[in-house]
XYZ file of C-alpha atoms in Angstrom:
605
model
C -28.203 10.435 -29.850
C -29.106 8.674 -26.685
C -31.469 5.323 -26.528
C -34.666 6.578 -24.788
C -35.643 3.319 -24.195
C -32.923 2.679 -21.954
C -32.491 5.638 -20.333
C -36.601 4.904 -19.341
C -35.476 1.524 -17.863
C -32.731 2.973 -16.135
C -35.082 5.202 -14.452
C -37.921 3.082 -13.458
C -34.921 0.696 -11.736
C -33.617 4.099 -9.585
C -36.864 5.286 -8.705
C -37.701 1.156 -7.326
C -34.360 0.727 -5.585
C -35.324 4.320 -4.045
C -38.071 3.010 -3.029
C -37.625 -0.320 -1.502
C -34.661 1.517 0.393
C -36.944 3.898 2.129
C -38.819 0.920 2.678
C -35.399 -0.635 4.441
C -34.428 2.136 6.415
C -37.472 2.046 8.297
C -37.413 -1.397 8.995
C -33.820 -1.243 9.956
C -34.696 1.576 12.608
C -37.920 -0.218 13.598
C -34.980 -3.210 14.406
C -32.764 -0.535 16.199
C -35.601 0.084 18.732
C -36.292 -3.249 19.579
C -33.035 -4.253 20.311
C -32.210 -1.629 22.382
C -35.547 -2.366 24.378
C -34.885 -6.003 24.431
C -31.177 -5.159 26.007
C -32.248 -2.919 28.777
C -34.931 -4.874 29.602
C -33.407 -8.195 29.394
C -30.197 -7.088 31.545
C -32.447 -5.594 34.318
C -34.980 -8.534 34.744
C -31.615 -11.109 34.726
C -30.274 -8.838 37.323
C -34.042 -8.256 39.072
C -34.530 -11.341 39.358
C -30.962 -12.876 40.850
C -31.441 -10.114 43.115
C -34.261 -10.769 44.436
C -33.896 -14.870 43.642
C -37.184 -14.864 41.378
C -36.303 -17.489 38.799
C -39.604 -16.508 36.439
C -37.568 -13.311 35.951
C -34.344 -14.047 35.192
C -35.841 -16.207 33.153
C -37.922 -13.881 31.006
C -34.672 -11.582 30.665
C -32.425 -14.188 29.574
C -35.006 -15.051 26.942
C -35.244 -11.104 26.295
C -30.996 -11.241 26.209
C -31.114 -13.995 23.376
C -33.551 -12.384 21.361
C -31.741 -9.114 21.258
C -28.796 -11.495 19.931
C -31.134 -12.699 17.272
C -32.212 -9.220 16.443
C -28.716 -8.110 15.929
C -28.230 -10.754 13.489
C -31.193 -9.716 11.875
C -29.996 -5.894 11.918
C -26.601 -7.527 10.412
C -28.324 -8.814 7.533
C -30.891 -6.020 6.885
C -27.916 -3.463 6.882
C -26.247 -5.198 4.058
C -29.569 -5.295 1.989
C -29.260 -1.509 2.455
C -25.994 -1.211 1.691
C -26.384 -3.498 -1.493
C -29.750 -1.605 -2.752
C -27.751 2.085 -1.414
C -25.107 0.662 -4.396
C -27.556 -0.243 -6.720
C -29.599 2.921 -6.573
C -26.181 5.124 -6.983
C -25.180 2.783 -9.911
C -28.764 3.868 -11.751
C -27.805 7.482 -10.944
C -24.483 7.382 -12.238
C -25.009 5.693 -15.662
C -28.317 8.176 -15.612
C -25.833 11.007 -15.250
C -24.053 9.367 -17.918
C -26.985 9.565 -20.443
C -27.888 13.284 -19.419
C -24.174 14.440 -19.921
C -23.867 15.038 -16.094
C -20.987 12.550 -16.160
C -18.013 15.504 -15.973
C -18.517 16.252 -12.378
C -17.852 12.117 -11.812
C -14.465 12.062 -9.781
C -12.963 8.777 -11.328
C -10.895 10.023 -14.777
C -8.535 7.232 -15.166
C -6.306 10.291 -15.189
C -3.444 7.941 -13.154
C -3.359 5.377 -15.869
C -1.600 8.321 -18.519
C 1.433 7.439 -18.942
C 3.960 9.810 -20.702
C 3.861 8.319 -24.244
C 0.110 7.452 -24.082
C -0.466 10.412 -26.651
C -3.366 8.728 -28.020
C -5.659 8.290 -24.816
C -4.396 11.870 -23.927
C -5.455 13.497 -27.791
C -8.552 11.620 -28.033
C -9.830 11.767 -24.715
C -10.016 8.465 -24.193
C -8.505 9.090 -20.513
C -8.395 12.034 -17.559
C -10.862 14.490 -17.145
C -14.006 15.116 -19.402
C -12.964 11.781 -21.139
C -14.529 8.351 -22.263
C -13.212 6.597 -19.615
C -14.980 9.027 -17.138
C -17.950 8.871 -18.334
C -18.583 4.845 -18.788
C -16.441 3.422 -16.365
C -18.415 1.316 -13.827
C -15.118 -0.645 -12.509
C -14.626 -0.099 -8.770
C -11.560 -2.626 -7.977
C -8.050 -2.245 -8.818
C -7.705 -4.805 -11.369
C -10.831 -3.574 -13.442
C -9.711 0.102 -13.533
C -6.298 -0.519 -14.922
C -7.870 -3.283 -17.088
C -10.000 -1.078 -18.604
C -7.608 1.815 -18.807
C -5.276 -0.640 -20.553
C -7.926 -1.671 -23.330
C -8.425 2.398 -23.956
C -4.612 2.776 -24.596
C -4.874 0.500 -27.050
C -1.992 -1.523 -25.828
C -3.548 -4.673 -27.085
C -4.399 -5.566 -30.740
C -4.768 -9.582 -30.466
C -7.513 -10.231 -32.896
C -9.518 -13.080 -31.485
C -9.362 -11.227 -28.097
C -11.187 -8.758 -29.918
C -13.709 -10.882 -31.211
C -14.632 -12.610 -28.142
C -14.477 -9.485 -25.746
C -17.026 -8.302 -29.028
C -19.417 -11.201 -28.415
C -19.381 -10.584 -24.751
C -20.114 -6.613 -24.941
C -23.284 -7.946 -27.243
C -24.705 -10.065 -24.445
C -24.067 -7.982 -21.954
C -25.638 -4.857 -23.163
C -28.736 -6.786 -23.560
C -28.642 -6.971 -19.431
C -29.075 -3.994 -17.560
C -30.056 -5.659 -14.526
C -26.564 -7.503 -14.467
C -24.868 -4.402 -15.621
C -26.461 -2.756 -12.209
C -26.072 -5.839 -10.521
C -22.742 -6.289 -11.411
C -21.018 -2.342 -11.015
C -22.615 -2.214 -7.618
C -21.516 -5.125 -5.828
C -17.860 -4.022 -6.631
C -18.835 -0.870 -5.466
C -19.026 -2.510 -2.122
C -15.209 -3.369 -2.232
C -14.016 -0.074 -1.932
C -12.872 -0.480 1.488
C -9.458 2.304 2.561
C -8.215 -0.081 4.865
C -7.626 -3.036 2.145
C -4.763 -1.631 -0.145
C -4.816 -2.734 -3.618
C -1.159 -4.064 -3.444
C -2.587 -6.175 -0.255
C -4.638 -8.117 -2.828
C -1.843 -8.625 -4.848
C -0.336 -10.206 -2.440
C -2.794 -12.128 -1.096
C -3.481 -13.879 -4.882
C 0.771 -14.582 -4.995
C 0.169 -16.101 -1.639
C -3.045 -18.439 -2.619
C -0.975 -19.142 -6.235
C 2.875 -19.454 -3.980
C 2.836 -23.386 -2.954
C 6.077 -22.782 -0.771
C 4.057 -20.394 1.201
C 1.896 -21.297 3.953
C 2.361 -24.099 5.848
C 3.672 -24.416 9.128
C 6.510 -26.485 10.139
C 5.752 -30.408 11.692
C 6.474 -29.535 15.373
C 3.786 -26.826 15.193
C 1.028 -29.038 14.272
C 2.176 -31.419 17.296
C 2.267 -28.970 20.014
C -0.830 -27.368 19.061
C -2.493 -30.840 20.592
C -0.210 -30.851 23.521
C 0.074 -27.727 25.282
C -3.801 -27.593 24.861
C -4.129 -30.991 26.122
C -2.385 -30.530 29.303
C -4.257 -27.626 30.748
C -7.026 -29.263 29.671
C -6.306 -32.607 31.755
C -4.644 -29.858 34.707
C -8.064 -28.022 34.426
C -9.864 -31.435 35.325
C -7.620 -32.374 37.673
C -8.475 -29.946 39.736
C -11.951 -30.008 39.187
C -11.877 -33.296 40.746
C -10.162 -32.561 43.513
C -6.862 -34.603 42.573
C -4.611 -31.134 42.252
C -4.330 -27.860 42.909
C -5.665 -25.103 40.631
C -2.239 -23.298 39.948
C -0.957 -26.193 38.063
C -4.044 -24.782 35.611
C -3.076 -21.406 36.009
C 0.494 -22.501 35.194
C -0.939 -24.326 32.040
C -2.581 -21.156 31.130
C -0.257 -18.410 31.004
C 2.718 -21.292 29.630
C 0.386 -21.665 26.735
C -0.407 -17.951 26.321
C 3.325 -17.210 26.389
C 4.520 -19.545 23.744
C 1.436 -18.490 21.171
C 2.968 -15.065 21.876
C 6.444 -15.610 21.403
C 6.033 -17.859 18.575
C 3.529 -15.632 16.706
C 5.336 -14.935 13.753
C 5.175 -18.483 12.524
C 1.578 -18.313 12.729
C 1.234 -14.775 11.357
C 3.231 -15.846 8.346
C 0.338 -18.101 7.546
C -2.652 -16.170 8.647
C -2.044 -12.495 8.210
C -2.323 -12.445 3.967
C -5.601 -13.443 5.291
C -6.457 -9.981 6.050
C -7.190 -8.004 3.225
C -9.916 -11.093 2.409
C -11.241 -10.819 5.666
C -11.717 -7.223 4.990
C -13.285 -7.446 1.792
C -15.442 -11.369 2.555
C -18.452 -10.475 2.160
C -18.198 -8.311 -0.811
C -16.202 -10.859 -2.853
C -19.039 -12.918 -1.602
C -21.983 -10.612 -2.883
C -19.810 -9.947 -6.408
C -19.269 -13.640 -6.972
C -23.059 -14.465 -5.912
C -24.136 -11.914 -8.586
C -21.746 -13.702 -11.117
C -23.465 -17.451 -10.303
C -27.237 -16.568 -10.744
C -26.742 -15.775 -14.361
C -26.323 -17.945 -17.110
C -23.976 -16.255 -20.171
C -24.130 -17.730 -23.910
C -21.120 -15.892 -25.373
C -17.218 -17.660 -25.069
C -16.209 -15.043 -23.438
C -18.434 -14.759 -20.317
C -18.812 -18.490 -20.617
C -15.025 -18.923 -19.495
C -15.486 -16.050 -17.051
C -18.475 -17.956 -15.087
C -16.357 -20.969 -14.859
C -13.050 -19.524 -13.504
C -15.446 -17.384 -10.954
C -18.210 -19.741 -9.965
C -17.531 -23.075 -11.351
C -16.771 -26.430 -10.052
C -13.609 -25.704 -9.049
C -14.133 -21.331 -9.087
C -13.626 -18.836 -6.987
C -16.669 -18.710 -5.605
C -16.258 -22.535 -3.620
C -12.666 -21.204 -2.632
C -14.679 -17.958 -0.850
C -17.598 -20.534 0.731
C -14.985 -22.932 1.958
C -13.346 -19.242 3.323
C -16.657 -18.349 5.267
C -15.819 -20.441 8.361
C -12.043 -19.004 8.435
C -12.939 -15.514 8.322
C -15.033 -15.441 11.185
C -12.452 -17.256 13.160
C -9.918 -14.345 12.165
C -12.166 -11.904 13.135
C -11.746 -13.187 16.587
C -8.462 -11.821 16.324
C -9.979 -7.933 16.702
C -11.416 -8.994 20.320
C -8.236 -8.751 22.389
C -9.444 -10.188 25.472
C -11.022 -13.402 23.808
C -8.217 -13.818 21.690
C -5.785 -14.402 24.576
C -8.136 -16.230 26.241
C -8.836 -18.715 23.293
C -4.923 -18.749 22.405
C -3.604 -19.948 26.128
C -6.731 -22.546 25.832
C -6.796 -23.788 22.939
C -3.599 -22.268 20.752
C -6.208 -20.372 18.735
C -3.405 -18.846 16.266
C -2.027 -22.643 15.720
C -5.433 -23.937 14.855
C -6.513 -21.267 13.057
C -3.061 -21.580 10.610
C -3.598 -25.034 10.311
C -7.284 -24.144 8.904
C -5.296 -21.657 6.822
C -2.930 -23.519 5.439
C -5.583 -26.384 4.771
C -7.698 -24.513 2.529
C -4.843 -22.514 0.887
C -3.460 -26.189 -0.521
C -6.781 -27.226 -1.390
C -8.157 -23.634 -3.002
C -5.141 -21.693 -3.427
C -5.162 -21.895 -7.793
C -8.894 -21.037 -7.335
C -8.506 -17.779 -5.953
C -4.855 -16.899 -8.083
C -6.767 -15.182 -10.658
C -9.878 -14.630 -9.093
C -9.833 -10.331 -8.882
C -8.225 -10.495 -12.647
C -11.317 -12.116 -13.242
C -13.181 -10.137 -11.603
C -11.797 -7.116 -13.141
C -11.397 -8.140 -16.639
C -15.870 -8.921 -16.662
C -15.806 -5.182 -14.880
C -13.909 -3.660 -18.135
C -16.710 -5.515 -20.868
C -19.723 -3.990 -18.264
C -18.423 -1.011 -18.854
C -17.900 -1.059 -22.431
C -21.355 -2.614 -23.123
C -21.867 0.655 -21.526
C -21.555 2.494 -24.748
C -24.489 0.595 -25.979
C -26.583 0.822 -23.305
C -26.450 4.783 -23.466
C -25.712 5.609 -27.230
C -27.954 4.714 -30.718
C -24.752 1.961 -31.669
C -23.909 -0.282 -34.678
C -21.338 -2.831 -34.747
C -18.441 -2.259 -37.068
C -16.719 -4.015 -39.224
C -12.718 -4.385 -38.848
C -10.698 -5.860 -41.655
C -7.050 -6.587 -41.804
C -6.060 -6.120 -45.436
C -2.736 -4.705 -46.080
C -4.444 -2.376 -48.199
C -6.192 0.291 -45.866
C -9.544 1.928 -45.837
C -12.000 3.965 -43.901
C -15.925 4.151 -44.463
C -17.753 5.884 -41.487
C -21.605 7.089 -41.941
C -23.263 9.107 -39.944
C -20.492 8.753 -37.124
C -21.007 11.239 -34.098
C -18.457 12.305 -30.676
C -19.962 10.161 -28.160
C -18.806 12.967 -25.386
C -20.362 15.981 -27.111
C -23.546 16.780 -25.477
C -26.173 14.409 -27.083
C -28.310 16.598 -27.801
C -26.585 19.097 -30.207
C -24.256 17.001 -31.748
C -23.919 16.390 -35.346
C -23.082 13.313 -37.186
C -20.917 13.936 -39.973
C -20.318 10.886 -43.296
C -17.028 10.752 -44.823
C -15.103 7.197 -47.213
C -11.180 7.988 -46.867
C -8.319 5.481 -48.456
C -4.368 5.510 -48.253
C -2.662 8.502 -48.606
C -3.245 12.081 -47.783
C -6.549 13.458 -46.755
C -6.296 17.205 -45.636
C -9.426 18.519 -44.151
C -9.349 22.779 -44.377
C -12.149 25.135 -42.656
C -12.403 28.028 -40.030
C -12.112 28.713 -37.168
C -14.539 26.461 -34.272
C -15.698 25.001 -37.873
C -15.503 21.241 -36.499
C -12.062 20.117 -38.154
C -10.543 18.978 -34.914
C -13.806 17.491 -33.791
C -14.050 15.371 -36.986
C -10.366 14.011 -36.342
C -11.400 12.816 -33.220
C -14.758 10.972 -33.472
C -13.115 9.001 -36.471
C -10.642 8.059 -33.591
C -12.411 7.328 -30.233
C -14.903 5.411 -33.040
C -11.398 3.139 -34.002
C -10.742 2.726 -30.580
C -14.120 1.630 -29.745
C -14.015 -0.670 -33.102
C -10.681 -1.891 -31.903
C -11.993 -2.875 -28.729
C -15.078 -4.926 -29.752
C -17.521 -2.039 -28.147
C -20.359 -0.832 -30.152
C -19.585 2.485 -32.498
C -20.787 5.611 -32.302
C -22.222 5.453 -36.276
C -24.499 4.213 -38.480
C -21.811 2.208 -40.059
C -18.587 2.117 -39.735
C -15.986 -0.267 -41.396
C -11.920 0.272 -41.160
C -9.380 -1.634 -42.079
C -6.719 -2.728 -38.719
C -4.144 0.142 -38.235
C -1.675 1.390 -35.997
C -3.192 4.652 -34.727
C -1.229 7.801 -34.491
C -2.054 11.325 -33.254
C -0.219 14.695 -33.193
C -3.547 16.892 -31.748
C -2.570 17.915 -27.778
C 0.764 18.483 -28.250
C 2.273 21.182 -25.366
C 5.763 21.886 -24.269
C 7.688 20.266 -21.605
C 9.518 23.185 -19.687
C 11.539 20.745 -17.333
C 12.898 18.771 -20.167
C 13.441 22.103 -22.536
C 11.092 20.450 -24.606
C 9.363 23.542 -26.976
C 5.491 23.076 -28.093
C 6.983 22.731 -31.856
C 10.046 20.836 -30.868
C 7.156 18.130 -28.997
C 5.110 18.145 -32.540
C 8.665 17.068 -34.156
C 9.186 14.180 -31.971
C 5.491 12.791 -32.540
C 5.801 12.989 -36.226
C 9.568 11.309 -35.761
C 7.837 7.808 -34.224
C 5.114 8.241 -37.238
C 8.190 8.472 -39.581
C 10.104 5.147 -37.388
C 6.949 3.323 -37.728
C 6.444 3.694 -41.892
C 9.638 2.089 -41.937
C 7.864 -1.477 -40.247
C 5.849 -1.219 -43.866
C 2.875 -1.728 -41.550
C -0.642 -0.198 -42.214
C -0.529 2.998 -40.078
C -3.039 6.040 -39.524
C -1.791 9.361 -38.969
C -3.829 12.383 -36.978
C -2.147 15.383 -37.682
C -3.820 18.823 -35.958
C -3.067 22.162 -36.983
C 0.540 20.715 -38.252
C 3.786 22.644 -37.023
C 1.408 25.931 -35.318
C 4.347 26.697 -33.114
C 6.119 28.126 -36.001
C 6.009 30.731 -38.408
C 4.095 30.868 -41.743
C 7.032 30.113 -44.096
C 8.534 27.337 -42.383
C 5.341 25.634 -41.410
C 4.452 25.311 -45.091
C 7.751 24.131 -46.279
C 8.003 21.978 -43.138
C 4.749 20.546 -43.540
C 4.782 19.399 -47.187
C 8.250 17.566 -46.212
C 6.893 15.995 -43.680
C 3.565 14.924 -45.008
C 4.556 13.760 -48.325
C 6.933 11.785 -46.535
C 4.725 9.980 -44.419
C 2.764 9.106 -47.207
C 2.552 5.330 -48.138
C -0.149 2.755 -49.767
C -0.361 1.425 -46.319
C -0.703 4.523 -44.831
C -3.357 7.223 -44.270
C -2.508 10.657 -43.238
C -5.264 12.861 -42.308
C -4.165 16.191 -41.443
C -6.349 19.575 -40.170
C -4.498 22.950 -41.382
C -5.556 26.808 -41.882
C -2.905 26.466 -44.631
C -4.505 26.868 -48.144
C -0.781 25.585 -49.655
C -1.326 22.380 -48.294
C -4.715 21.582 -50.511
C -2.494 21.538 -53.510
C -0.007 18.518 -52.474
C 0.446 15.301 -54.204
C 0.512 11.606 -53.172
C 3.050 9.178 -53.484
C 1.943 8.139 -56.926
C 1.270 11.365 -57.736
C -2.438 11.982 -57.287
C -3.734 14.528 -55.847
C -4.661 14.417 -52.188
C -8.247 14.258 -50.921
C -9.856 17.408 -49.758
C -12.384 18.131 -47.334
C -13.062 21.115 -45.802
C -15.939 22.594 -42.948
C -17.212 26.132 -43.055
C -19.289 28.916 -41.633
C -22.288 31.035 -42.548
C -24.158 34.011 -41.265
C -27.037 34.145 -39.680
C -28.561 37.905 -38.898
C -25.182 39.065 -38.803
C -24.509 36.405 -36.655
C -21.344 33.901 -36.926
C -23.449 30.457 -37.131
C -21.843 26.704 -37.760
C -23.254 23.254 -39.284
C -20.405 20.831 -38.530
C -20.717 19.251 -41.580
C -18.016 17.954 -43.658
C -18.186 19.182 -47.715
C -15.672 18.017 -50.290
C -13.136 20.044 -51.499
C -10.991 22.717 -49.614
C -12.607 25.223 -47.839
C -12.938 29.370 -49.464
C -13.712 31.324 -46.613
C -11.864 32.305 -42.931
C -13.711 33.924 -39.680
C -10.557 35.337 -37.512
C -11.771 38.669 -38.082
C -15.552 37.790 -37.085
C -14.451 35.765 -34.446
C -12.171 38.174 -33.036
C -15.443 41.592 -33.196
C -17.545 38.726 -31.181
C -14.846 38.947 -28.936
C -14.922 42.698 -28.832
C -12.277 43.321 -30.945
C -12.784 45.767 -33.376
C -9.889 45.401 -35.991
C -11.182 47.074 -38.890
C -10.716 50.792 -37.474
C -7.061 50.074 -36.081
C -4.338 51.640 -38.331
């Protein structure tokens, strides 16, 4: 159930930024020629012409010499417009992979971000492999990959979060150029020598007022020490001294940068990571500015990132500084420069200057950055998937109502939608084997989650009241701990049980309820515990093979809601419609299912 008309778009932009890369390339080698011609030619007519003292020659090659400068420039520039369409081009191709359920072999899981009670994200694939976080996530940085792991958790429920992060996901799925735009220039980030915790530390340095500065006596001598082998240098140009009070100058200055480097390394060095990473924060925040947002949302976003006093002038005012550091990787000129002008002084000083100025621009700039790289890739859903907004009430009294709701990671184009209006209390949901119980359990809850969120639903409609989300689906043993597979299921349906006490609305996913246990005691087991999770604030929906379980009661006595799926035969073949009927469910397949296996039970004594 896939949008055609945006998977056509998507196309069209891939096959362009193809395109105008080839297009690049050749331009880029055409570049690669020239300056190598320009080089060789230059250096041999400068040296030609000294040589052979022919001033028209050395002429022509130092001409030659500065273009090839220019032309490297020029190579410098057109490499990054490859780079940035290279990004843009894979972006098309991975939300295209996306749309064509080619998204499993996509390396980035979120499978990390699990933590050991996240049973929710792990039951309804929200995260690790072949999971909803694979296959929408465009968030390259640190910050937007945990933020957006976070959101799928669901360890956030503030509701006019939700309702502004909602707005946003609206305007931005109305953007696929921004969305490609956007999810490529981060892509551009991913550099192995810039650690994520270096960032980190770099924002607690820009947002740390006692950090930074240097002490008064450094921003004397940086004046004097400079100064006199300055005035020794001239001396001796004019003939007044001799040039080894220079050369003294020279290596005293070199030797007290050197030995006094870790003052000015405590200023500069958080610098590195940005230096790093300058001209992709550069290309992310320019992306940011040229679009104008409606919603609140994106509104605030724009004006943390790119606004009067945003990130962006922080990273401008930052252009001049970086280039400086870079000095810093040329060994030779950076000695030279230190002993001749205390390069590492100045260059703090610089440092320090901007830091006071733009330091609370830049404190919670990649947050920023990360939390608008979460909402791309939830307007993702959208973009990709035939949506409706949902409707989320808070009323103590809760409710369900989902039409035509479909699993958004089941291939597209077999999967079935299935209808179903559940209130408080028990709901058990019967059927075969393969039939589509477990299936049903979770697109009712990646659908929450997505309704939760303020991302589109996979549905026609959908409307749910707010609550707390339990599951009980993936449950395996824990040998290290001693932990049994039924022993696990226990201690799941335990924090259910803790949580009814809060008397706050609560939905319970029960699958296959106590398997790891035999007959008897499952179905005494499981009508305890059922019935006792039971509440008018609560809904327990619960999948089971166990016909006993149709028959229970709810709290005031009513009897619980059935539902059931179901097989048929097709030319003696075992054939499914994963559609949800009312009522509990007459028929079982074990025996079918275990002949198309190869199993032939019915002749075995």
């Amino acid at each position: 159930m896939i949008r055609e008309d945006s998977l056509k778009k998507i196309e069209e932009k891939q096959q362009l930024y193809s395109q105008q890369l080839q297009e690049e390339k050749r331009s880029e080698g055409t570049i690669t020629l020239l300056r190598a011609i320009t080089f060789i030619a230059g250096f041999c007519l400068v040296a030609i012409g000294i040589g052979d003292e022919k001033d028209a020659l050395w002429i022509v090659g130092v001409a030659l010499l500065v273009a090839f400068v220019v032309l490297i420039r020029c190579h410098n520039k057109l490499d990054m417009k490859v780079k940035r369409l290279s990004a843009r081009r894979d972006t098309c191709e991975r939300i295209i992979a996306s749309f064509q359920d080619k998204w499993n072999d996509i390396s980035d899981s979120g499978e990390e971000f699990i933590g050991d009670e996240d049973y929710f994200a792990k039951d309804v694939d929200m995260l690790g492999f072949n999971s909803l976080y694979q296959k929408i996530n465009l968030a390259h940085t640190p910050k937007g990959r945990s933020r957006l792991a976070a959101l799928f958790s669901l360890r956030e429920s503030d509701v006019k979060e939700r309702d502004v992060r909602q707005e946003a996901i609206m305007e931005l799925m109305e953007d696929e150029d921004f969305i490609i735009d956007y999810s490529a220039s981060t892509s551009l980030l991913n550099n192995k020598k810039a650690k994520s915790d270096s960032i980190d530390e770099f924002a607690k340095y820009c947002g740390d007022k006692s950090k930074g500065t240097l002490p008064g006596w450094a921003k004397v001598i940086r004046f004097i020490f400079p100064a006199l082998f300055w005035v020794a240098f001239i001396l001796w140009l004019c003939g007044v001294t001799h040039y080894g009070f220079a050369i003294i100058a020279f290596f005293v200055n070199l030797s007290i940068t050197i030995l006094t480097r870790h003052i000015t390394d405590g200023v500069i060095q958080p610098l590195y990571v940005m230096c790093l990473l300058f001209e992709g924060y550069m290309d992310v925040l320019e992306t940011v500015k040229k679009n104008e947002f409606k919603s609140q949302k994106l509104q605030q976003l724009y004006e943390s990132l790119c606004g009067d006093k945003g990130s962006y002038q922080a990273f401008k005012a930052l252009k001049g500084i970086s280039q400086a550091y870079n000095i810093m990787y040329n060994p030779v000129l950076h000695q030279v420069l230190s002993a001749l002008l205390f390069w590492d002084y100045q260059l703090a000083v610089a440092v320090s200057s901007w830091k006071k100025k733009y330091g609370e621009n830049i404190a919670g700039c990649f947050d920023n950055i990360g939390e608008l790289e979460a909402l791309v890739s939830l307007s993702l859903v959208g973009v990709i998937h035939q949506c409706s907004w949902g409707e989320l009430t808070y009323d103590d009294k809760v409710s369900l109502k989902a039409v035509d709701a479909y699993h958004p990671l089941i291939d597209q184009t077999r999967v079935v939608s299935n209808s179903a209006s559940i209130d408080s209390g028990i709901t058990i949901i019967t059927g075969s084997n393969m039939s589509g119980k477990t299936t049903f359990l979770r697109t009712l809850a990646i659908n929450l989650a997505l309704l939760y969120m303020g991302a589109p639903v996979c549905a026609k409609e959908f409307k749910s009241s707010y609550m707390k989300i339990f599951t009980s689906m993936r449950v395996t043993d824990d040998v290290a701990h001693g932990i049994s597979t039924f022993y696990a299921e226990i201690l799941r349906i335990k924090t259910m049980s803790e949580y009814k006490e809060k008397n706050q609305p609560m939905l319970c996913l029960i699958d296959e309820i106590f398997k790891g246990t035999n007959s008897a005691d499952r179905i005494v087991g499981a009508k305890g515990v059922i019935t006792g999770l039971a509440a008018p604030n609560t809904m327990v929906m619960v999948s089971t093979h166990d016909f006993e379980l149709c028959a229970l009661t709810n709290e005031d006595g009513s009897q619980v809601t059935n539902y059931h799926f179901e097989e048929y035969y097709e030319d003696d073949q075992l054939k499914f419609d994963y559609k949800i009927k009312d009522g509990r469910c007459t028929t079982t397949n074990a025996r079918a299912i275990l002949k198309m296996a190869g199993f032939d039970i019915e002749n075995k004594g």
